């Protein structure tokens, strides 16, 4: 009917010259061996680019998905993904309409298409330099050091919440203290070989770890009557070095130290098989390093039964009797060691069971969660997943940017930022569960979550130390160092996760204000959840860093303890994320410490924390951010006044302890807070070992280059020199004032102040809403409490009405100033 158009379409259907050239080029060098017909159509590619997570998160190493080399095909890629239904519909629509494929107007790869197969007259956003997921296998298998043997089994556990509270173990005083006999009088039934320790260092990694056949490191059973337990820990996050059988049902266990170190034994996670029912077993870990532990005050180990999970849908639970934490009687002339012993009865014969220090959360668990977010067509619109960097072993450190799309550039620029991170210490898996709860809420369709996404930009790093998590370390990375003591490092190649995190936050501070920074951790010697902050010497912000923790204690009174919070900045903590970010200008910079045990507060008193308890704290963090930034400053001023009263009581208490009676009505606020608070030396911390010895020279050279690049001003020595410099600066200021005199005078004549405003000049339109079903979350002032914390059992009573305008109607908007909080009673 239209011969001219048919001829044009036939010509346009010819192969793309560039794609044809690239096909021959890759075939020549052996990188591409597929048939020509398998080449993707450019129109189909651009059609699904924005609608499919596999195109927004493609290529683990930035490669093009369609050209997979032989070496990449041999890699173990996990969890194949498919296009979303929208993506399939778009491809089908393109294939059905040849005009869309052949029209010269549609050959531009930058144009976007809507659902009605029409051209949207705008260009797509450029692809990121770092992509995360590949279309054939969205997540790469974990990379291990080449010294580590890894079994091929896939370890997976179900999530489960106990029906009844799991109470602390109550010591009877009659617990047995078994004498450590060692392998001289026992039988080694499990032992790892060639584990890298102090004196060695990380060289390279590969998927699957050590090459070759996986050795059988457990004993071989002699028959069905052999009741020897079979141990295994060569899986993700596993940690067990050796097991020695010292009795028929009694075993001594040795934990593996953090790789490339000779210390940090706390985290354990291992498997036992060939169990016997109704028999009392005793396990004793013999090489723990901390003199104090929550096991001494009632904490129980965790056990997981594979048969219970399969049959009864029962997951991890607290088990153990005759629990005792004590000093090892074997003195090897080095640092003292401590033991943990407990007895247990397995629920089934021939069962597979796991023991762990806390609920495991592996790197694979994180990737599965992020994959579900990337494949969710709604969540992927406001949650952008990118690779912050690669770890030493080549594992991806993920960065999530969570915020609702802004309608104007001014609205986007007015948003403040919140930075959250977790798992810098790999053995503190409780931090991952809190982060999981936070992500569950902030990515939900809750009105409060939508409001938070409207007014904030969230930068989230859910796992800062993936290498340590994979190999089962407790505290260190593969550099053999505690990353939370190296935020000031200049060694980008040795500490990439920390270097890139700090650099990202530094760039973020140049773009917008960071309202809150919080790094999630775990604590092995204190119960409850609490924060470490940094007290400000600035009179303008006096006590303001304590308002957020106090609000959080009121929102979660049965989990969060304000009494345990500390705001003293010690010299040994200068390299931590909390202190470094505070010195970069983030006033509300915190370390959140979550116990491995449970709560001593309110309705949860003397019970262990469950996964749901930790997840709920992630919600309470979001809840408290809204309270903290509520335009109605009643709650903020109430907490600030309560803090002053509590602090005044604490000062009186301190002075009374020293036998002094001083009237503080006039000058009590001038006492330095550092003189009142105790140090955080009781925190679950380790002193910095400095950079590895082999890198000392490199660090010195980099520091010298930085000094030469940014030389310090030469200090003027004499009074004459200082006077001359002062006069010179004075004349320069007078000159500038003279040049700008008309503008300055007109401003003053109008009565305007030349001082900087307390709030940002940028005004932002936000949606205000009332939170449905909001429970009370703040307690009244309590001047009779002698401690710095609120009473946990007092019911909060502040009004929870937030953002009174309806949120559903986007047309109802109001101008809302920047969320600086400068309210003083």
CSV table of C-alpha atoms in Angstrom, one decimal, residues 309-731:
chain,number,residue,atom,x,y,z
A,309,UNK,CA,12.5,-26.1,61.1
A,310,UNK,CA,11.2,-28.5,58.4
A,311,UNK,CA,8.5,-30.2,60.5
A,312,UNK,CA,7.4,-27.6,63.0
A,313,UNK,CA,8.6,-24.3,61.4
A,314,UNK,CA,10.6,-23.5,64.5
A,315,UNK,CA,13.8,-21.5,63.9
A,316,UNK,CA,16.6,-20.2,66.2
A,317,UNK,CA,15.9,-20.5,69.9
A,318,UNK,CA,17.8,-19.9,73.2
A,319,UNK,CA,19.0,-23.2,74.7
A,320,UNK,CA,21.4,-24.4,77.3
A,321,UNK,CA,21.7,-25.2,81.0
A,322,UNK,CA,24.6,-25.1,83.5
A,323,UNK,CA,26.0,-22.1,81.7
A,324,UNK,CA,29.3,-20.9,83.1
A,325,UNK,CA,31.8,-18.3,82.0
A,326,UNK,CA,35.2,-18.6,83.7
A,327,UNK,CA,39.0,-18.2,83.3
A,328,UNK,CA,40.9,-20.9,81.6
A,329,UNK,CA,43.3,-22.8,83.9
A,330,UNK,CA,45.8,-23.4,81.2
A,331,UNK,CA,48.4,-20.6,81.1
A,332,UNK,CA,50.3,-20.5,77.9
A,333,UNK,CA,52.4,-17.5,79.0
A,334,UNK,CA,50.5,-15.1,76.7
A,335,UNK,CA,47.2,-13.3,77.1
A,336,UNK,CA,44.7,-15.0,79.5
A,337,UNK,CA,42.0,-17.0,78.0
A,338,UNK,CA,38.4,-17.6,79.2
A,339,UNK,CA,35.9,-20.5,78.8
A,340,UNK,CA,32.2,-20.8,78.1
A,341,UNK,CA,30.6,-24.1,79.0
A,342,UNK,CA,27.0,-25.2,78.6
A,343,UNK,CA,25.0,-28.4,78.5
A,344,UNK,CA,22.1,-29.3,76.0
A,345,UNK,CA,19.8,-32.0,74.9
A,346,UNK,CA,19.1,-32.3,71.2
A,347,UNK,CA,15.4,-32.7,70.2
A,348,UNK,CA,15.9,-35.4,67.6
A,349,UNK,CA,18.1,-38.4,66.6
A,350,UNK,CA,20.2,-38.0,63.5
A,351,UNK,CA,19.5,-34.3,63.3
A,352,UNK,CA,21.5,-31.4,61.9
A,353,UNK,CA,21.8,-28.6,64.4
A,354,UNK,CA,23.6,-25.2,64.5
A,355,UNK,CA,25.0,-23.2,67.3
A,356,UNK,CA,25.6,-19.4,67.2
A,357,UNK,CA,26.6,-16.5,69.4
A,358,UNK,CA,23.7,-14.5,67.9
A,359,UNK,CA,21.2,-14.8,65.0
A,360,UNK,CA,23.4,-15.1,61.9
A,361,UNK,CA,22.9,-12.6,59.0
A,362,UNK,CA,25.3,-13.3,56.1
A,363,UNK,CA,26.4,-11.4,53.1
A,364,UNK,CA,24.1,-13.7,51.0
A,365,UNK,CA,21.2,-12.8,53.2
A,366,UNK,CA,21.8,-9.2,52.5
A,367,UNK,CA,22.1,-9.8,48.7
A,368,UNK,CA,18.8,-11.7,48.7
A,369,UNK,CA,17.1,-8.8,50.5
A,370,UNK,CA,18.6,-6.2,48.1
A,371,UNK,CA,17.5,-8.3,45.1
A,372,UNK,CA,13.9,-8.3,46.3
A,373,UNK,CA,14.1,-4.5,46.6
A,374,UNK,CA,15.6,-4.1,43.1
A,375,UNK,CA,12.9,-6.4,41.6
A,376,UNK,CA,10.1,-4.5,43.4
A,377,UNK,CA,8.6,-2.1,40.8
A,378,UNK,CA,7.4,0.3,43.5
A,379,UNK,CA,10.4,0.3,45.9
A,380,UNK,CA,12.9,0.6,43.1
A,381,UNK,CA,11.4,3.9,42.2
A,382,UNK,CA,12.6,5.6,45.4
A,383,UNK,CA,15.4,3.3,46.4
A,384,UNK,CA,18.5,3.4,44.2
A,385,UNK,CA,21.0,0.6,44.7
A,386,UNK,CA,24.6,1.3,43.8
A,387,UNK,CA,28.1,-0.1,44.5
A,388,UNK,CA,30.0,2.2,46.9
A,389,UNK,CA,33.2,0.3,46.3
A,390,UNK,CA,34.8,-3.2,46.2
A,391,UNK,CA,36.2,-4.7,49.4
A,392,UNK,CA,39.8,-6.2,49.5
A,393,UNK,CA,38.4,-9.5,48.4
A,394,UNK,CA,36.4,-8.0,45.6
A,395,UNK,CA,33.0,-8.2,47.3
A,396,UNK,CA,30.6,-5.3,46.6
A,397,UNK,CA,29.9,-2.8,49.4
A,398,UNK,CA,26.3,-1.7,48.6
A,399,UNK,CA,25.0,1.9,49.0
A,400,UNK,CA,21.3,2.6,49.0
A,401,UNK,CA,19.9,6.1,48.3
A,402,UNK,CA,16.3,6.3,49.6
A,403,UNK,CA,14.2,9.4,48.9
A,404,UNK,CA,11.0,10.2,47.0
A,405,UNK,CA,11.5,12.0,43.6
A,406,UNK,CA,11.4,15.8,44.0
A,407,UNK,CA,9.3,17.9,41.7
A,408,UNK,CA,11.8,20.8,41.4
A,409,UNK,CA,15.6,21.1,41.8
A,410,UNK,CA,15.0,23.6,44.6
A,411,UNK,CA,12.9,21.0,46.5
A,412,UNK,CA,15.6,18.4,46.0
A,413,UNK,CA,18.4,20.7,47.2
A,414,UNK,CA,16.4,21.6,50.4
A,415,UNK,CA,16.3,18.0,51.6
A,416,UNK,CA,18.6,17.1,54.5
A,417,UNK,CA,20.5,13.8,54.7
A,418,UNK,CA,20.5,11.0,57.1
A,419,UNK,CA,23.4,8.5,56.9
A,420,UNK,CA,23.1,5.0,58.5
A,421,UNK,CA,25.7,2.2,58.3
A,422,UNK,CA,26.0,-1.3,59.9
A,423,UNK,CA,28.3,-4.3,60.2
A,424,UNK,CA,31.7,-2.6,60.3
A,425,UNK,CA,32.3,-5.3,62.9
A,426,UNK,CA,31.4,-8.6,61.2
A,427,UNK,CA,30.5,-10.6,64.3
A,428,UNK,CA,27.9,-8.1,65.4
A,429,UNK,CA,25.0,-9.5,63.4
A,430,UNK,CA,22.5,-7.8,65.6
A,431,UNK,CA,23.3,-4.5,63.8
A,432,UNK,CA,22.2,-6.1,60.5
A,433,UNK,CA,18.8,-7.0,62.0
A,434,UNK,CA,18.2,-3.5,63.2
A,435,UNK,CA,19.2,-2.2,59.7
A,436,UNK,CA,16.8,-4.8,58.2
A,437,UNK,CA,14.0,-3.4,60.3
A,438,UNK,CA,14.8,0.1,59.4
A,439,UNK,CA,14.8,-0.8,55.7
A,440,UNK,CA,11.5,-2.7,56.0
A,441,UNK,CA,9.9,0.4,57.4
A,442,UNK,CA,11.4,3.2,55.3
A,443,UNK,CA,10.7,1.2,52.1
A,444,UNK,CA,7.1,0.6,53.1
A,445,UNK,CA,3.9,2.4,52.0
A,446,UNK,CA,3.3,3.7,55.6
A,447,UNK,CA,2.4,7.4,55.6
A,448,UNK,CA,5.3,8.1,58.0
A,449,UNK,CA,7.7,6.3,55.7
A,450,UNK,CA,6.5,8.3,52.7
A,451,UNK,CA,6.8,11.5,54.7
A,452,UNK,CA,10.4,10.7,55.7
A,453,UNK,CA,11.2,10.0,52.1
A,454,UNK,CA,9.7,13.4,51.1
A,455,UNK,CA,11.8,15.5,53.5
A,456,UNK,CA,15.1,13.5,53.7
A,457,UNK,CA,17.7,11.8,51.6
A,458,UNK,CA,18.8,8.5,53.3
A,459,UNK,CA,22.2,7.2,52.5
A,460,UNK,CA,22.4,3.6,53.8
A,461,UNK,CA,25.4,1.2,53.8
A,462,UNK,CA,23.9,-2.0,55.2
A,463,UNK,CA,27.2,-4.0,55.4
A,464,UNK,CA,30.5,-2.1,55.6
A,465,UNK,CA,32.7,-5.2,56.1
A,466,UNK,CA,31.5,-7.9,53.8
A,467,UNK,CA,34.8,-9.8,53.7
A,468,UNK,CA,34.8,-10.2,57.5
A,469,UNK,CA,31.2,-11.3,57.5
A,470,UNK,CA,31.9,-13.9,54.8
A,471,UNK,CA,34.9,-15.5,56.5
A,472,UNK,CA,33.3,-15.4,60.0
A,473,UNK,CA,35.6,-12.8,61.6
A,474,UNK,CA,34.4,-11.1,64.8
A,475,UNK,CA,36.0,-7.6,64.5
A,476,UNK,CA,38.5,-7.2,61.7
A,477,UNK,CA,38.6,-7.0,57.9
A,478,UNK,CA,41.0,-9.0,55.7
A,479,UNK,CA,43.6,-6.3,56.5
A,480,UNK,CA,43.7,-7.7,60.0
A,481,UNK,CA,42.6,-4.4,61.5
A,482,UNK,CA,39.5,-3.0,63.2
A,483,UNK,CA,37.9,-0.8,60.5
A,484,UNK,CA,36.2,1.3,63.1
A,485,UNK,CA,39.6,2.6,64.3
A,486,UNK,CA,40.7,3.7,60.8
A,487,UNK,CA,38.2,6.3,59.5
A,488,UNK,CA,41.1,8.8,59.4
A,489,UNK,CA,43.2,6.5,57.2
A,490,UNK,CA,44.8,7.6,53.9
A,491,UNK,CA,45.3,4.0,52.7
A,492,UNK,CA,42.5,3.7,50.2
A,493,UNK,CA,43.7,0.4,48.8
A,494,UNK,CA,44.0,-1.2,52.3
A,495,UNK,CA,40.8,0.1,53.8
A,496,UNK,CA,38.5,0.8,50.8
A,497,UNK,CA,35.2,0.4,52.6
A,498,UNK,CA,36.1,3.0,55.2
A,499,UNK,CA,37.8,5.4,52.8
A,500,UNK,CA,35.0,5.5,50.3
A,501,UNK,CA,32.4,5.8,53.1
A,502,UNK,CA,34.1,8.9,54.5
A,503,UNK,CA,34.6,10.3,51.0
A,504,UNK,CA,30.9,9.8,50.2
A,505,UNK,CA,29.9,11.6,53.4
A,506,UNK,CA,32.3,14.4,52.7
A,507,UNK,CA,30.8,15.0,49.3
A,508,UNK,CA,27.3,14.8,50.8
A,509,UNK,CA,28.2,17.5,53.3
A,510,UNK,CA,29.2,19.8,50.4
A,511,UNK,CA,25.7,19.3,48.9
A,512,UNK,CA,23.4,19.4,51.9
A,513,UNK,CA,23.3,19.3,55.6
A,514,UNK,CA,23.6,15.8,57.3
A,515,UNK,CA,21.1,15.9,60.1
A,516,UNK,CA,22.0,12.5,61.6
A,517,UNK,CA,24.8,9.9,61.3
A,518,UNK,CA,24.4,6.6,63.1
A,519,UNK,CA,26.6,3.5,62.9
A,520,UNK,CA,24.9,0.3,64.2
A,521,UNK,CA,27.0,-2.1,66.4
A,522,UNK,CA,26.6,-4.9,68.9
A,523,UNK,CA,27.8,-5.1,72.5
A,524,UNK,CA,28.9,-8.2,74.4
A,525,UNK,CA,29.1,-6.9,78.0
A,526,UNK,CA,26.0,-4.7,78.5
A,527,UNK,CA,22.3,-5.5,78.1
A,528,UNK,CA,19.7,-3.2,76.4
A,529,UNK,CA,20.3,-0.8,73.5
A,530,UNK,CA,22.0,2.6,73.9
A,531,UNK,CA,23.9,5.2,72.0
A,532,UNK,CA,27.4,6.8,72.2
A,533,UNK,CA,27.5,10.4,71.0
A,534,UNK,CA,29.8,13.4,71.1
A,535,UNK,CA,29.2,16.3,73.5
A,536,UNK,CA,29.5,19.7,72.0
A,537,UNK,CA,31.5,22.5,73.6
A,538,UNK,CA,29.5,25.0,71.6
A,539,UNK,CA,27.2,26.9,73.9
A,540,UNK,CA,24.7,27.2,71.0
A,541,UNK,CA,24.3,23.5,70.8
A,542,UNK,CA,24.8,22.6,74.4
A,543,UNK,CA,23.0,19.3,75.3
A,544,UNK,CA,21.4,19.1,71.8
A,545,UNK,CA,23.3,15.9,70.9
A,546,UNK,CA,21.4,14.2,73.8
A,547,UNK,CA,17.9,15.0,72.6
A,548,UNK,CA,17.7,12.3,70.0
A,549,UNK,CA,18.8,9.5,72.4
A,550,UNK,CA,16.4,10.7,75.0
A,551,UNK,CA,13.5,10.7,72.5
A,552,UNK,CA,14.5,7.2,71.4
A,553,UNK,CA,14.4,6.0,75.0
A,554,UNK,CA,10.9,7.3,75.3
A,555,UNK,CA,9.7,5.7,72.1
A,556,UNK,CA,11.2,2.3,73.0
A,557,UNK,CA,11.2,2.3,76.9
A,558,UNK,CA,11.5,-1.5,77.2
A,559,UNK,CA,14.5,-1.8,74.9
A,560,UNK,CA,16.5,1.5,74.9
A,561,UNK,CA,18.4,2.6,78.0
A,562,UNK,CA,19.3,6.3,78.2
A,563,UNK,CA,21.3,5.6,81.4
A,564,UNK,CA,23.8,3.6,79.4
A,565,UNK,CA,24.3,6.3,76.8
A,566,UNK,CA,27.7,8.2,76.9
A,567,UNK,CA,28.8,11.3,75.1
A,568,UNK,CA,32.5,11.5,76.1
A,569,UNK,CA,35.0,11.7,73.3
A,570,UNK,CA,38.2,9.8,74.2
A,571,UNK,CA,41.5,10.0,72.4
A,572,UNK,CA,41.5,6.3,71.7
A,573,UNK,CA,38.2,6.7,69.9
A,574,UNK,CA,39.4,9.4,67.5
A,575,UNK,CA,39.5,7.0,64.6
A,576,UNK,CA,35.9,5.8,65.0
A,577,UNK,CA,33.2,6.7,62.6
A,578,UNK,CA,31.2,8.5,65.3
A,579,UNK,CA,34.0,10.9,66.2
A,580,UNK,CA,35.3,11.5,62.7
A,581,UNK,CA,31.9,12.4,61.3
A,582,UNK,CA,31.3,14.6,64.3
A,583,UNK,CA,34.6,16.5,63.6
A,584,UNK,CA,33.5,16.8,60.0
A,585,UNK,CA,30.5,18.8,61.2
A,586,UNK,CA,27.7,16.4,62.0
A,587,UNK,CA,26.4,17.3,65.4
A,588,UNK,CA,24.1,14.3,65.8
A,589,UNK,CA,26.8,11.6,65.2
A,590,UNK,CA,26.2,8.4,67.1
A,591,UNK,CA,27.2,4.8,67.5
A,592,UNK,CA,24.2,2.6,68.3
A,593,UNK,CA,25.2,-0.4,70.6
A,594,UNK,CA,22.8,-3.3,70.7
A,595,UNK,CA,23.3,-6.1,73.2
A,596,UNK,CA,23.8,-9.7,72.3
A,597,UNK,CA,21.6,-10.5,75.3
A,598,UNK,CA,18.4,-8.8,76.1
A,599,UNK,CA,16.5,-6.2,78.1
A,600,UNK,CA,16.5,-5.3,81.8
A,601,UNK,CA,13.8,-2.7,81.3
A,602,UNK,CA,10.0,-2.6,81.5
A,603,UNK,CA,7.8,-5.4,80.1
A,604,UNK,CA,10.8,-7.2,78.6
A,605,UNK,CA,12.9,-7.3,81.7
A,606,UNK,CA,15.2,-10.3,82.0
A,607,UNK,CA,14.3,-11.6,78.5
A,608,UNK,CA,16.5,-12.2,75.4
A,609,UNK,CA,16.0,-10.0,72.4
A,610,UNK,CA,14.4,-11.7,69.4
A,611,UNK,CA,14.8,-10.8,65.7
A,612,UNK,CA,11.5,-9.0,65.8
A,613,UNK,CA,12.7,-6.9,68.8
A,614,UNK,CA,15.7,-5.7,66.9
A,615,UNK,CA,13.7,-5.0,63.7
A,616,UNK,CA,11.3,-3.0,65.8
A,617,UNK,CA,14.1,-0.7,66.9
A,618,UNK,CA,14.7,0.1,63.2
A,619,UNK,CA,11.1,1.4,63.1
A,620,UNK,CA,11.7,3.4,66.4
A,621,UNK,CA,14.7,5.1,64.8
A,622,UNK,CA,12.4,6.3,62.0
A,623,UNK,CA,9.7,7.3,64.5
A,624,UNK,CA,12.2,9.3,66.6
A,625,UNK,CA,13.6,11.1,63.5
A,626,UNK,CA,10.0,12.4,62.9
A,627,UNK,CA,9.7,13.5,66.5
A,628,UNK,CA,13.1,15.1,66.4
A,629,UNK,CA,12.2,17.2,63.3
A,630,UNK,CA,8.6,17.9,64.2
A,631,UNK,CA,7.7,21.6,63.3
A,632,UNK,CA,5.9,21.7,66.6
A,633,UNK,CA,8.9,22.1,68.9
A,634,UNK,CA,7.0,21.2,72.1
A,635,UNK,CA,8.6,17.8,72.4
A,636,UNK,CA,12.1,19.0,71.6
A,637,UNK,CA,12.0,21.8,74.2
A,638,UNK,CA,10.5,19.5,76.7
A,639,UNK,CA,13.3,17.0,76.3
A,640,UNK,CA,15.9,19.7,76.4
A,641,UNK,CA,14.6,21.1,79.6
A,642,UNK,CA,14.4,17.6,81.1
A,643,UNK,CA,18.0,17.0,80.1
A,644,UNK,CA,19.1,20.2,82.0
A,645,UNK,CA,17.2,19.1,85.1
A,646,UNK,CA,18.7,15.6,85.0
A,647,UNK,CA,22.2,16.9,84.4
A,648,UNK,CA,21.8,19.3,87.3
A,649,UNK,CA,20.8,16.4,89.5
A,650,UNK,CA,23.8,14.4,88.3
A,651,UNK,CA,26.2,17.3,89.1
A,652,UNK,CA,24.8,17.5,92.7
A,653,UNK,CA,25.1,13.8,93.0
A,654,UNK,CA,28.8,13.9,91.9
A,655,UNK,CA,29.6,16.7,94.3
A,656,UNK,CA,27.9,15.1,97.2
A,657,UNK,CA,30.0,11.9,96.6
A,658,UNK,CA,33.1,14.1,97.0
A,659,UNK,CA,31.7,15.7,100.2
A,660,UNK,CA,31.1,19.1,98.6
A,661,UNK,CA,28.0,21.3,98.8
A,662,UNK,CA,28.0,24.0,96.2
A,663,UNK,CA,25.3,26.3,95.0
A,664,UNK,CA,25.1,25.7,91.3
A,665,UNK,CA,22.1,28.0,90.4
A,666,UNK,CA,24.3,30.5,88.7
A,667,UNK,CA,27.2,28.6,87.1
A,668,UNK,CA,26.3,24.9,87.0
A,669,UNK,CA,26.0,24.8,83.2
A,670,UNK,CA,29.7,26.0,82.9
A,671,UNK,CA,31.0,22.7,84.3
A,672,UNK,CA,32.5,20.6,81.5
A,673,UNK,CA,30.4,17.6,80.7
A,674,UNK,CA,33.6,15.5,80.3
A,675,UNK,CA,34.2,16.0,84.0
A,676,UNK,CA,30.7,14.5,84.8
A,677,UNK,CA,30.6,11.5,82.6
A,678,UNK,CA,32.6,8.3,82.9
A,679,UNK,CA,34.7,7.1,80.0
A,680,UNK,CA,33.5,4.6,77.4
A,681,UNK,CA,36.4,2.3,78.2
A,682,UNK,CA,33.8,-0.2,79.2
A,683,UNK,CA,32.4,-0.2,75.7
A,684,UNK,CA,32.9,-3.2,73.4
A,685,UNK,CA,36.0,-1.7,71.8
A,686,UNK,CA,39.6,-2.4,70.9
A,687,UNK,CA,42.5,-0.1,70.7
A,688,UNK,CA,43.8,0.7,67.2
A,689,UNK,CA,46.8,-1.4,66.1
A,690,UNK,CA,47.6,1.1,63.5
A,691,UNK,CA,48.1,0.2,59.9
A,692,UNK,CA,49.8,-3.1,59.1
A,693,UNK,CA,53.6,-3.0,59.4
A,694,UNK,CA,54.1,-3.6,55.7
A,695,UNK,CA,52.1,-0.4,55.0
A,696,UNK,CA,53.6,1.9,57.6
A,697,UNK,CA,56.0,3.5,55.0
A,698,UNK,CA,53.2,4.0,52.5
A,699,UNK,CA,51.1,5.7,55.1
A,700,UNK,CA,53.9,8.0,56.1
A,701,UNK,CA,54.6,9.0,52.5
A,702,UNK,CA,50.9,9.7,51.9
A,703,UNK,CA,50.7,11.8,55.0
A,704,UNK,CA,53.8,13.8,54.0
A,705,UNK,CA,52.3,14.5,50.6
A,706,UNK,CA,49.1,15.7,52.2
A,707,UNK,CA,51.1,18.1,54.4
A,708,UNK,CA,53.0,19.4,51.4
A,709,UNK,CA,49.8,19.8,49.4
A,710,UNK,CA,48.1,21.6,52.3
A,711,UNK,CA,50.9,23.4,54.2
A,712,UNK,CA,50.0,24.9,57.5
A,713,UNK,CA,50.3,28.7,57.9
A,714,UNK,CA,53.5,29.8,59.4
A,715,UNK,CA,52.9,31.1,62.8
A,716,UNK,CA,53.9,34.7,63.4
A,717,UNK,CA,56.5,34.8,66.2
A,718,UNK,CA,56.8,38.5,67.2
A,719,UNK,CA,54.3,41.1,68.4
A,720,UNK,CA,55.4,43.4,65.6
A,721,UNK,CA,54.6,40.8,63.0
A,722,UNK,CA,51.2,40.2,64.5
A,723,UNK,CA,50.4,43.9,64.6
A,724,UNK,CA,51.4,44.4,61.0
A,725,UNK,CA,49.2,41.4,59.9
A,726,UNK,CA,46.3,42.7,61.9
A,727,UNK,CA,46.6,46.2,60.3
A,728,UNK,CA,46.8,44.7,56.9
A,729,UNK,CA,43.6,42.6,57.4
A,730,UNK,CA,41.8,45.6,58.9
A,731,UNK,CA,42.6,47.7,55.9
